[in-house]
């Protein structure tokens, strides 16, 4: 790092400024598990997209600064229509979510009229509006099992879909050809080499990873699941198969344990677009307000609420 003293001072300056701005406008700052460490340090709540949407709904604050990517802020906005949800960087999207469109999904439905549509939370509001129920990586298996239909169109992540299919063999899953551009990068070879370098470490992975990678894991789950697992497992060392932002909380909760990443190519550029400077700007200017068209909100909210009813 160039000029580390300047960076440390500047970081503190921005964090102080954000705290003051937050206080003066009564805002709540929430951050996804993949956000930068310095954002997680000052966030009021850190979690996965589902926990954040739920906590935003329960919070008394009327203004929420959502440090994450757009589909997450949209879900929070749809579940809390009375609140103002600000996304600090307008361009913070998710390439996986953009791999499915409402139009293409409607066509797929026509092809399989007897099938139900389960959409992963990593999808646009428009795709959620065309789906029957939503799911997250923590509850995808439970949601698919709960459906009365035998045939399920699972959109948009094929890796998570394949993982669910293996756990729910009684259903026929039609997979969408979408994937997370970050999790797809990790190869089995990289995992095997990292395991050889750290023979005492357990490998844990996110279901958005390739199947060959998941086969190497002792635990497969969402970021919330992984956090719980590393706390409960007797292992002292872990190779973490997901975006390394999660390691901030893993370390904080388990200071005596060690965490390794199996590739240096595992950064989600969209998640990392949000910096302290952009958060301060978001609070100062009250931007960017997330607004989902009313006709989309009605149907998409129902899709989210159905998931909440199934998993509660
Ligand atoms: O649902 C989320 O927050 C995502 C994208 C990942 C996870 O597994 O928590
Ligand atoms: Fe989207 Fe993958 Fe980034 Fe998550 S890690 S926001 S799925 S691109």
mmCIF file with all atom_site columns, N, CA and C in Angstrom, residues 6 14 21 33 44 51 62 70 79 83 109 120 124 134 138 153 157 181 191 198 219 230-231 251 279 284 293 296 310:
data_model
loop_
_atom_site.group_PDB
_atom_site.id
_atom_site.type_symbol
_atom_site.label_atom_id
_atom_site.label_alt_id
_atom_site.label_comp_id
_atom_site.label_asym_id
_atom_site.label_entity_id
_atom_site.label_seq_id
_atom_site.pdbx_PDB_ins_code
_atom_site.Cartn_x
_atom_site.Cartn_y
_atom_site.Cartn_z
_atom_site.occupancy
_atom_site.B_iso_or_equiv
_atom_site.pdbx_formal_charge
_atom_site.auth_seq_id
_atom_site.auth_comp_id
_atom_site.auth_asym_id
_atom_site.auth_atom_id
_atom_site.pdbx_PDB_model_num
ATOM 1  N N  . UNK A 1 6   ? -1.267  7.985   5.517   1.00 0.00 ? 6   UNK A N  1
ATOM 2  C CA . UNK A 1 6   ? -2.328  8.818   4.973   1.00 0.00 ? 6   UNK A CA 1
ATOM 3  C C  . UNK A 1 6   ? -3.628  8.012   4.906   1.00 0.00 ? 6   UNK A C  1
ATOM 4  N N  . UNK A 1 14  ? -13.011 9.522   7.301   1.00 0.00 ? 14  UNK A N  1
ATOM 5  C CA . UNK A 1 14  ? -14.261 9.188   6.603   1.00 0.00 ? 14  UNK A CA 1
ATOM 6  C C  . UNK A 1 14  ? -15.225 8.431   7.512   1.00 0.00 ? 14  UNK A C  1
ATOM 7  N N  . UNK A 1 21  ? -22.840 11.984  9.892   1.00 0.00 ? 21  UNK A N  1
ATOM 8  C CA . UNK A 1 21  ? -23.913 12.154  8.908   1.00 0.00 ? 21  UNK A CA 1
ATOM 9  C C  . UNK A 1 21  ? -25.089 11.224  9.211   1.00 0.00 ? 21  UNK A C  1
ATOM 10 N N  . UNK A 1 33  ? -22.204 -9.206  3.763   1.00 0.00 ? 33  UNK A N  1
ATOM 11 C CA . UNK A 1 33  ? -21.001 -9.946  4.201   1.00 0.00 ? 33  UNK A CA 1
ATOM 12 C C  . UNK A 1 33  ? -19.816 -9.820  3.251   1.00 0.00 ? 33  UNK A C  1
ATOM 13 N N  . UNK A 1 44  ? -24.098 -0.753  11.040  1.00 0.00 ? 44  UNK A N  1
ATOM 14 C CA . UNK A 1 44  ? -24.935 -1.093  12.194  1.00 0.00 ? 44  UNK A CA 1
ATOM 15 C C  . UNK A 1 44  ? -25.317 -2.571  12.140  1.00 0.00 ? 44  UNK A C  1
ATOM 16 N N  . UNK A 1 51  ? -31.109 -11.655 5.649   1.00 0.00 ? 51  UNK A N  1
ATOM 17 C CA . UNK A 1 51  ? -31.072 -11.088 7.008   1.00 0.00 ? 51  UNK A CA 1
ATOM 18 C C  . UNK A 1 51  ? -31.146 -9.565  6.944   1.00 0.00 ? 51  UNK A C  1
ATOM 19 N N  . UNK A 1 62  ? -35.926 5.370   9.230   1.00 0.00 ? 62  UNK A N  1
ATOM 20 C CA . UNK A 1 62  ? -36.689 5.530   7.982   1.00 0.00 ? 62  UNK A CA 1
ATOM 21 C C  . UNK A 1 62  ? -35.774 5.607   6.754   1.00 0.00 ? 62  UNK A C  1
ATOM 22 N N  . UNK A 1 70  ? -27.404 -4.036  -6.165  1.00 0.00 ? 70  UNK A N  1
ATOM 23 C CA . UNK A 1 70  ? -28.747 -3.511  -6.413  1.00 0.00 ? 70  UNK A CA 1
ATOM 24 C C  . UNK A 1 70  ? -29.901 -4.465  -6.061  1.00 0.00 ? 70  UNK A C  1
ATOM 25 N N  . UNK A 1 79  ? -39.761 -4.879  0.559   1.00 0.00 ? 79  UNK A N  1
ATOM 26 C CA . UNK A 1 79  ? -40.319 -5.356  1.831   1.00 0.00 ? 79  UNK A CA 1
ATOM 27 C C  . UNK A 1 79  ? -40.567 -4.207  2.811   1.00 0.00 ? 79  UNK A C  1
ATOM 28 N N  . UNK A 1 83  ? -39.902 2.980   3.681   1.00 0.00 ? 83  UNK A N  1
ATOM 29 C CA . UNK A 1 83  ? -38.546 3.495   3.960   1.00 0.00 ? 83  UNK A CA 1
ATOM 30 C C  . UNK A 1 83  ? -37.840 3.965   2.688   1.00 0.00 ? 83  UNK A C  1
ATOM 31 N N  . UNK A 1 109 ? -41.404 -20.290 -19.159 1.00 0.00 ? 109 UNK A N  1
ATOM 32 C CA . UNK A 1 109 ? -42.662 -20.745 -18.533 1.00 0.00 ? 109 UNK A CA 1
ATOM 33 C C  . UNK A 1 109 ? -43.616 -21.327 -19.572 1.00 0.00 ? 109 UNK A C  1
ATOM 34 N N  . UNK A 1 120 ? -33.745 -17.558 -7.288  1.00 0.00 ? 120 UNK A N  1
ATOM 35 C CA . UNK A 1 120 ? -32.721 -17.254 -6.277  1.00 0.00 ? 120 UNK A CA 1
ATOM 36 C C  . UNK A 1 120 ? -32.826 -15.754 -6.008  1.00 0.00 ? 120 UNK A C  1
ATOM 37 N N  . UNK A 1 124 ? -33.245 -9.914  -10.515 1.00 0.00 ? 124 UNK A N  1
ATOM 38 C CA . UNK A 1 124 ? -33.814 -8.564  -10.550 1.00 0.00 ? 124 UNK A CA 1
ATOM 39 C C  . UNK A 1 124 ? -35.245 -8.599  -10.004 1.00 0.00 ? 124 UNK A C  1
ATOM 40 N N  . UNK A 1 134 ? -39.343 -17.063 -4.019  1.00 0.00 ? 134 UNK A N  1
ATOM 41 C CA . UNK A 1 134 ? -37.918 -16.724 -4.009  1.00 0.00 ? 134 UNK A CA 1
ATOM 42 C C  . UNK A 1 134 ? -37.187 -17.694 -3.062  1.00 0.00 ? 134 UNK A C  1
ATOM 43 N N  . UNK A 1 138 ? -29.312 -20.165 1.685   1.00 0.00 ? 138 UNK A N  1
ATOM 44 C CA . UNK A 1 138 ? -29.528 -20.907 2.950   1.00 0.00 ? 138 UNK A CA 1
ATOM 45 C C  . UNK A 1 138 ? -30.793 -21.754 2.905   1.00 0.00 ? 138 UNK A C  1
ATOM 46 N N  . UNK A 1 153 ? -38.676 -24.727 -12.453 1.00 0.00 ? 153 UNK A N  1
ATOM 47 C CA . UNK A 1 153 ? -37.692 -23.938 -13.229 1.00 0.00 ? 153 UNK A CA 1
ATOM 48 C C  . UNK A 1 153 ? -36.906 -23.168 -12.178 1.00 0.00 ? 153 UNK A C  1
ATOM 49 N N  . UNK A 1 157 ? -29.200 -19.198 -11.093 1.00 0.00 ? 157 UNK A N  1
ATOM 50 C CA . UNK A 1 157 ? -27.873 -19.785 -10.872 1.00 0.00 ? 157 UNK A CA 1
ATOM 51 C C  . UNK A 1 157 ? -27.864 -21.302 -11.083 1.00 0.00 ? 157 UNK A C  1
ATOM 52 N N  . UNK A 1 181 ? -20.075 -14.857 -11.779 1.00 0.00 ? 181 UNK A N  1
ATOM 53 C CA . UNK A 1 181 ? -18.785 -14.727 -12.461 1.00 0.00 ? 181 UNK A CA 1
ATOM 54 C C  . UNK A 1 181 ? -17.612 -14.818 -11.484 1.00 0.00 ? 181 UNK A C  1
ATOM 55 N N  . UNK A 1 191 ? -8.164  -25.545 -5.333  1.00 0.00 ? 191 UNK A N  1
ATOM 56 C CA . UNK A 1 191 ? -8.577  -26.025 -4.003  1.00 0.00 ? 191 UNK A CA 1
ATOM 57 C C  . UNK A 1 191 ? -7.612  -27.116 -3.544  1.00 0.00 ? 191 UNK A C  1
ATOM 58 N N  . UNK A 1 198 ? -2.057  -26.310 3.178   1.00 0.00 ? 198 UNK A N  1
ATOM 59 C CA . UNK A 1 198 ? -2.593  -26.219 4.556   1.00 0.00 ? 198 UNK A CA 1
ATOM 60 C C  . UNK A 1 198 ? -3.312  -27.524 4.886   1.00 0.00 ? 198 UNK A C  1
ATOM 61 N N  . UNK A 1 219 ? -18.093 -28.678 3.973   1.00 0.00 ? 219 UNK A N  1
ATOM 62 C CA . UNK A 1 219 ? -19.339 -27.971 4.259   1.00 0.00 ? 219 UNK A CA 1
ATOM 63 C C  . UNK A 1 219 ? -19.676 -27.091 3.059   1.00 0.00 ? 219 UNK A C  1
ATOM 64 N N  . UNK A 1 230 ? -18.009 -22.246 10.884  1.00 0.00 ? 230 UNK A N  1
ATOM 65 C CA . UNK A 1 230 ? -16.625 -22.077 11.361  1.00 0.00 ? 230 UNK A CA 1
ATOM 66 C C  . UNK A 1 230 ? -16.591 -21.846 12.876  1.00 0.00 ? 230 UNK A C  1
ATOM 67 N N  . UNK A 1 231 ? -17.667 -21.294 13.414  1.00 0.00 ? 231 UNK A N  1
ATOM 68 C CA . UNK A 1 231 ? -17.733 -21.096 14.864  1.00 0.00 ? 231 UNK A CA 1
ATOM 69 C C  . UNK A 1 231 ? -17.928 -22.414 15.591  1.00 0.00 ? 231 UNK A C  1
ATOM 70 N N  . UNK A 1 251 ? -12.998 -13.860 11.192  1.00 0.00 ? 251 UNK A N  1
ATOM 71 C CA . UNK A 1 251 ? -11.838 -13.571 12.068  1.00 0.00 ? 251 UNK A CA 1
ATOM 72 C C  . UNK A 1 251 ? -12.299 -12.902 13.353  1.00 0.00 ? 251 UNK A C  1
ATOM 73 N N  . UNK A 1 279 ? -20.025 6.105   0.521   1.00 0.00 ? 279 UNK A N  1
ATOM 74 C CA . UNK A 1 279 ? -21.053 6.025   1.572   1.00 0.00 ? 279 UNK A CA 1
ATOM 75 C C  . UNK A 1 279 ? -21.303 7.420   2.138   1.00 0.00 ? 279 UNK A C  1
ATOM 76 N N  . UNK A 1 284 ? -24.702 12.376  2.375   1.00 0.00 ? 284 UNK A N  1
ATOM 77 C CA . UNK A 1 284 ? -24.739 13.831  2.164   1.00 0.00 ? 284 UNK A CA 1
ATOM 78 C C  . UNK A 1 284 ? -25.805 14.235  1.161   1.00 0.00 ? 284 UNK A C  1
ATOM 79 N N  . UNK A 1 293 ? -40.688 -0.089  -9.931  1.00 0.00 ? 293 UNK A N  1
ATOM 80 C CA . UNK A 1 293 ? -42.016 0.253   -10.460 1.00 0.00 ? 293 UNK A CA 1
ATOM 81 C C  . UNK A 1 293 ? -43.140 -0.480  -9.726  1.00 0.00 ? 293 UNK A C  1
ATOM 82 N N  . UNK A 1 296 ? -44.327 -3.947  -10.715 1.00 0.00 ? 296 UNK A N  1
ATOM 83 C CA . UNK A 1 296 ? -43.344 -5.007  -10.434 1.00 0.00 ? 296 UNK A CA 1
ATOM 84 C C  . UNK A 1 296 ? -43.360 -5.308  -8.933  1.00 0.00 ? 296 UNK A C  1
ATOM 85 N N  . UNK A 1 310 ? -42.596 -19.778 4.035   1.00 0.00 ? 310 UNK A N  1
ATOM 86 C CA . UNK A 1 310 ? -42.118 -21.178 4.005   1.00 0.00 ? 310 UNK A CA 1
ATOM 87 C C  . UNK A 1 310 ? -40.994 -21.403 5.022   1.00 0.00 ? 310 UNK A C  1
#
